Amino acid sequence: MKMRFLAVFLVGYAVALGGDGEFDHVVKAIETHYGTKRTHVPFMGLASFAVKVAHPAGTSDFKLALFEDLRIRSERDETDLDHFMQTLYSSSLRPVVRVHSRRDGNATYIYMGDAGKSTRVLIAAFSGTDATVIEVKVDVNTLMKWLNDPDEAGKSFGTEHDY
């Protein structure tokens, strides 16, 4: 009986995870555009489940996709990457930040969903032939605290350092 309950729970959990269209859309578009597959991260499902249960630092869900060896057709031009990223966002996620480093060619894009009690934040970072996409569902009050006091965010994640 316990095994049956566990199986039903895990299937239900897997179905619930499948409902996030924007994250999946961005991941599939990167795979198609750059001719690669996301890198498997061991125990990512367990980590995601732990976040759903424990809600560390105001987060209630996260997804992560890592890409290595992107097949870049030519030297990446920031306007081409901007155009590619503009085609990906939907009406439920809006662009908030776009940063390009002229020194090393890195680029970061941050999108946010509508703010209610919680909101989704999607970050896509490109560095050379690698890319990282993460989506986090976070409590809006906690997010506002982080934005007003970045040191507080470091304390929430246990990464506070004295330099």
mmCIF file of C-alpha atoms in Angstrom:
data_model
loop_
_atom_site.group_PDB
_atom_site.id
_atom_site.type_symbol
_atom_site.label_atom_id
_atom_site.label_comp_id
_atom_site.label_asym_id
_atom_site.label_seq_id
_atom_site.Cartn_x
_atom_site.Cartn_y
_atom_site.Cartn_z
ATOM 1 C CA MET A 1 0.000 0.000 0.000
ATOM 2 C CA LYS A 2 2.816 2.432 0.852
ATOM 3 C CA MET A 3 4.554 1.697 -2.450
ATOM 4 C CA ARG A 4 1.342 2.399 -4.355
ATOM 5 C CA PHE A 5 0.912 5.722 -2.564
ATOM 6 C CA LEU A 6 4.539 6.630 -3.298
ATOM 7 C CA ALA A 7 4.135 5.747 -6.981
ATOM 8 C CA VAL A 8 0.963 7.862 -7.290
ATOM 9 C CA PHE A 9 2.666 10.750 -5.490
ATOM 10 C CA LEU A 10 5.727 10.647 -7.757
ATOM 11 C CA VAL A 11 3.619 10.468 -10.919
ATOM 12 C CA GLY A 12 1.537 13.419 -9.711
ATOM 13 C CA TYR A 13 4.700 15.360 -8.915
ATOM 14 C CA ALA A 14 6.126 14.661 -12.378
ATOM 15 C CA VAL A 15 2.878 15.826 -14.029
ATOM 16 C CA ALA A 16 2.916 19.018 -11.942
ATOM 17 C CA LEU A 17 6.459 19.781 -13.070
ATOM 18 C CA GLY A 18 5.482 19.436 -16.711
ATOM 19 C CA GLY A 19 3.247 22.502 -16.579
ATOM 20 C CA ASP A 20 5.923 25.167 -16.898
ATOM 21 C CA GLY A 21 5.823 26.162 -20.540
ATOM 22 C CA GLU A 22 8.176 29.158 -20.612
ATOM 23 C CA PHE A 23 11.143 27.367 -19.073
ATOM 24 C CA ASP A 24 10.666 24.339 -21.315
ATOM 25 C CA HIS A 25 10.220 26.608 -24.342
ATOM 26 C CA VAL A 26 13.519 28.430 -23.665
ATOM 27 C CA VAL A 27 15.382 25.148 -23.099
ATOM 28 C CA LYS A 28 14.029 23.576 -26.304
ATOM 29 C CA ALA A 29 14.804 26.728 -28.317
ATOM 30 C CA ILE A 30 18.427 26.764 -27.111
ATOM 31 C CA GLU A 31 18.783 23.056 -27.894
ATOM 32 C CA THR A 32 17.410 23.590 -31.403
ATOM 33 C CA HIS A 33 19.191 26.854 -32.188
ATOM 34 C CA TYR A 34 22.607 25.761 -30.897
ATOM 35 C CA GLY A 35 22.433 22.062 -31.806
ATOM 36 C CA THR A 36 23.013 20.739 -28.292
ATOM 37 C CA LYS A 37 21.235 19.013 -25.419
ATOM 38 C CA ARG A 38 21.093 20.164 -21.830
ATOM 39 C CA THR A 39 23.647 18.614 -19.513
ATOM 40 C CA HIS A 40 22.235 16.115 -17.025
ATOM 41 C CA VAL A 41 22.688 17.265 -13.422
ATOM 42 C CA PRO A 42 22.593 14.369 -10.931
ATOM 43 C CA PHE A 43 19.961 14.595 -8.172
ATOM 44 C CA MET A 44 18.316 17.718 -9.665
ATOM 45 C CA GLY A 45 14.852 16.207 -9.166
ATOM 46 C CA LEU A 46 15.614 15.572 -5.502
ATOM 47 C CA ALA A 47 16.899 19.130 -5.047
ATOM 48 C CA SER A 48 13.783 20.548 -6.698
ATOM 49 C CA PHE A 49 11.571 18.432 -4.448
ATOM 50 C CA ALA A 50 13.476 19.633 -1.354
ATOM 51 C CA VAL A 51 12.930 23.269 -2.378
ATOM 52 C CA LYS A 52 9.200 22.638 -2.851
ATOM 53 C CA VAL A 53 9.001 21.214 0.672
ATOM 54 C CA ALA A 54 11.412 23.451 2.625
ATOM 55 C CA HIS A 55 10.990 26.833 0.808
ATOM 56 C CA PRO A 56 14.559 28.062 1.498
ATOM 57 C CA ALA A 57 14.965 31.843 1.284
ATOM 58 C CA GLY A 58 11.395 32.317 0.048
ATOM 59 C CA THR A 59 11.706 30.024 -2.983
ATOM 60 C CA SER A 60 9.056 27.412 -3.656
ATOM 61 C CA ASP A 61 10.242 25.962 -6.961
ATOM 62 C CA PHE A 62 13.219 26.053 -9.271
ATOM 63 C CA LYS A 63 14.360 24.536 -12.530
ATOM 64 C CA LEU A 64 17.864 24.525 -13.941
ATOM 65 C CA ALA A 65 19.272 23.700 -17.366
ATOM 66 C CA LEU A 66 22.980 23.726 -18.176
ATOM 67 C CA PHE A 67 24.341 23.699 -21.707
ATOM 68 C CA GLU A 68 27.897 23.041 -22.817
ATOM 69 C CA ASP A 69 29.528 23.203 -26.241
ATOM 70 C CA LEU A 70 26.948 25.396 -27.945
ATOM 71 C CA ARG A 71 27.517 25.244 -31.691
ATOM 72 C CA ILE A 72 27.917 28.920 -32.448
ATOM 73 C CA ARG A 73 27.711 29.544 -36.176
ATOM 74 C CA SER A 74 29.883 32.668 -36.102
ATOM 75 C CA GLU A 75 31.306 35.076 -33.561
ATOM 76 C CA ARG A 76 28.266 35.883 -31.445
ATOM 77 C CA ASP A 77 26.952 39.355 -32.073
ATOM 78 C CA GLU A 78 24.959 40.811 -29.194
ATOM 79 C CA THR A 79 22.193 41.968 -31.550
ATOM 80 C CA ASP A 80 21.760 38.397 -32.849
ATOM 81 C CA LEU A 81 21.564 37.017 -29.303
ATOM 82 C CA ASP A 82 19.156 39.805 -28.310
ATOM 83 C CA HIS A 83 16.919 38.941 -31.259
ATOM 84 C CA PHE A 84 17.029 35.233 -30.377
ATOM 85 C CA MET A 85 16.084 35.939 -26.743
ATOM 86 C CA GLN A 86 13.310 38.385 -27.740
ATOM 87 C CA THR A 87 11.613 35.641 -29.728
ATOM 88 C CA LEU A 88 11.502 33.410 -26.642
ATOM 89 C CA TYR A 89 9.684 35.370 -23.988
ATOM 90 C CA SER A 90 5.928 35.131 -23.658
ATOM 91 C CA SER A 91 3.185 37.372 -22.351
ATOM 92 C CA SER A 92 3.525 35.874 -18.860
ATOM 93 C CA LEU A 93 7.259 36.648 -18.566
ATOM 94 C CA ARG A 94 8.569 40.120 -19.290
ATOM 95 C CA PRO A 95 12.174 41.212 -19.872
ATOM 96 C CA VAL A 96 13.608 43.135 -16.920
ATOM 97 C CA VAL A 97 17.397 43.122 -17.371
ATOM 98 C CA ARG A 98 19.691 42.615 -20.352
ATOM 99 C CA VAL A 99 23.444 42.861 -19.796
ATOM 100 C CA HIS A 100 26.323 42.351 -22.241
ATOM 101 C CA SER A 101 29.984 42.339 -21.302
ATOM 102 C CA ARG A 102 32.093 43.924 -24.019
ATOM 103 C CA ARG A 103 35.229 42.567 -22.384
ATOM 104 C CA ASP A 104 34.407 38.827 -22.471
ATOM 105 C CA GLY A 105 31.214 38.589 -24.542
ATOM 106 C CA ASN A 106 29.050 37.208 -21.714
ATOM 107 C CA ALA A 107 25.351 38.051 -21.755
ATOM 108 C CA THR A 108 22.629 37.749 -19.116
ATOM 109 C CA TYR A 109 18.876 38.090 -19.547
ATOM 110 C CA ILE A 110 16.397 38.306 -16.656
ATOM 111 C CA TYR A 111 12.635 37.933 -17.096
ATOM 112 C CA MET A 112 9.895 38.245 -14.463
ATOM 113 C CA GLY A 113 6.312 37.128 -14.240
ATOM 114 C CA ASP A 114 3.399 39.062 -12.790
ATOM 115 C CA ALA A 115 3.775 39.841 -9.111
ATOM 116 C CA GLY A 116 1.170 38.387 -6.801
ATOM 117 C CA LYS A 117 2.032 36.649 -3.557
ATOM 118 C CA SER A 118 4.874 35.043 -5.517
ATOM 119 C CA THR A 119 6.460 35.551 -8.907
ATOM 120 C CA ARG A 120 8.662 33.664 -11.316
ATOM 121 C CA VAL A 121 12.108 34.876 -12.292
ATOM 122 C CA LEU A 122 13.841 33.349 -15.318
ATOM 123 C CA ILE A 123 17.552 34.008 -15.858
ATOM 124 C CA ALA A 124 19.453 33.006 -18.994
ATOM 125 C CA ALA A 125 23.222 33.497 -18.966
ATOM 126 C CA PHE A 126 25.537 32.912 -21.929
ATOM 127 C CA SER A 127 29.295 32.605 -21.519
ATOM 128 C CA GLY A 128 31.400 31.543 -24.484
ATOM 129 C CA THR A 129 30.025 28.190 -25.641
ATOM 130 C CA ASP A 130 28.115 27.560 -22.392
ATOM 131 C CA ALA A 131 24.687 28.674 -21.218
ATOM 132 C CA THR A 132 22.684 28.401 -18.005
ATOM 133 C CA VAL A 133 18.930 28.835 -17.645
ATOM 134 C CA ILE A 134 17.278 28.913 -14.239
ATOM 135 C CA GLU A 135 13.728 29.642 -13.246
ATOM 136 C CA VAL A 136 12.805 30.336 -9.636
ATOM 137 C CA LYS A 137 9.402 30.870 -8.067
ATOM 138 C CA VAL A 138 9.970 33.254 -5.180
ATOM 139 C CA ASP A 139 7.897 35.049 -2.560
ATOM 140 C CA VAL A 140 7.507 38.692 -3.649
ATOM 141 C CA ASN A 141 8.130 40.094 -0.152
ATOM 142 C CA THR A 142 11.389 38.170 0.097
ATOM 143 C CA LEU A 143 12.411 39.304 -3.384
ATOM 144 C CA MET A 144 11.745 42.931 -2.464
ATOM 145 C CA LYS A 145 13.886 42.547 0.674
ATOM 146 C CA TRP A 146 16.729 41.191 -1.467
ATOM 147 C CA LEU A 147 16.446 44.070 -3.930
ATOM 148 C CA ASN A 148 16.428 46.651 -1.154
ATOM 149 C CA ASP A 149 19.250 44.997 0.800
ATOM 150 C CA PRO A 150 21.491 42.683 -1.278
ATOM 151 C CA ASP A 151 23.449 41.734 1.869
ATOM 152 C CA GLU A 152 20.241 40.179 3.195
ATOM 153 C CA ALA A 153 20.138 37.863 0.159
ATOM 154 C CA GLY A 154 23.646 36.642 0.998
ATOM 155 C CA LYS A 155 22.567 35.888 4.555
ATOM 156 C CA SER A 156 19.484 34.005 3.304
ATOM 157 C CA PHE A 157 21.638 31.679 1.224
ATOM 158 C CA GLY A 158 24.433 31.384 3.770
ATOM 159 C CA THR A 159 26.966 32.981 1.439
ATOM 160 C CA GLU A 160 27.854 36.045 3.458
ATOM 161 C CA HIS A 161 31.562 36.865 3.240
ATOM 162 C CA ASP A 162 33.795 39.510 4.755
ATOM 163 C CA TYR A 163 36.293 40.765 2.215
#
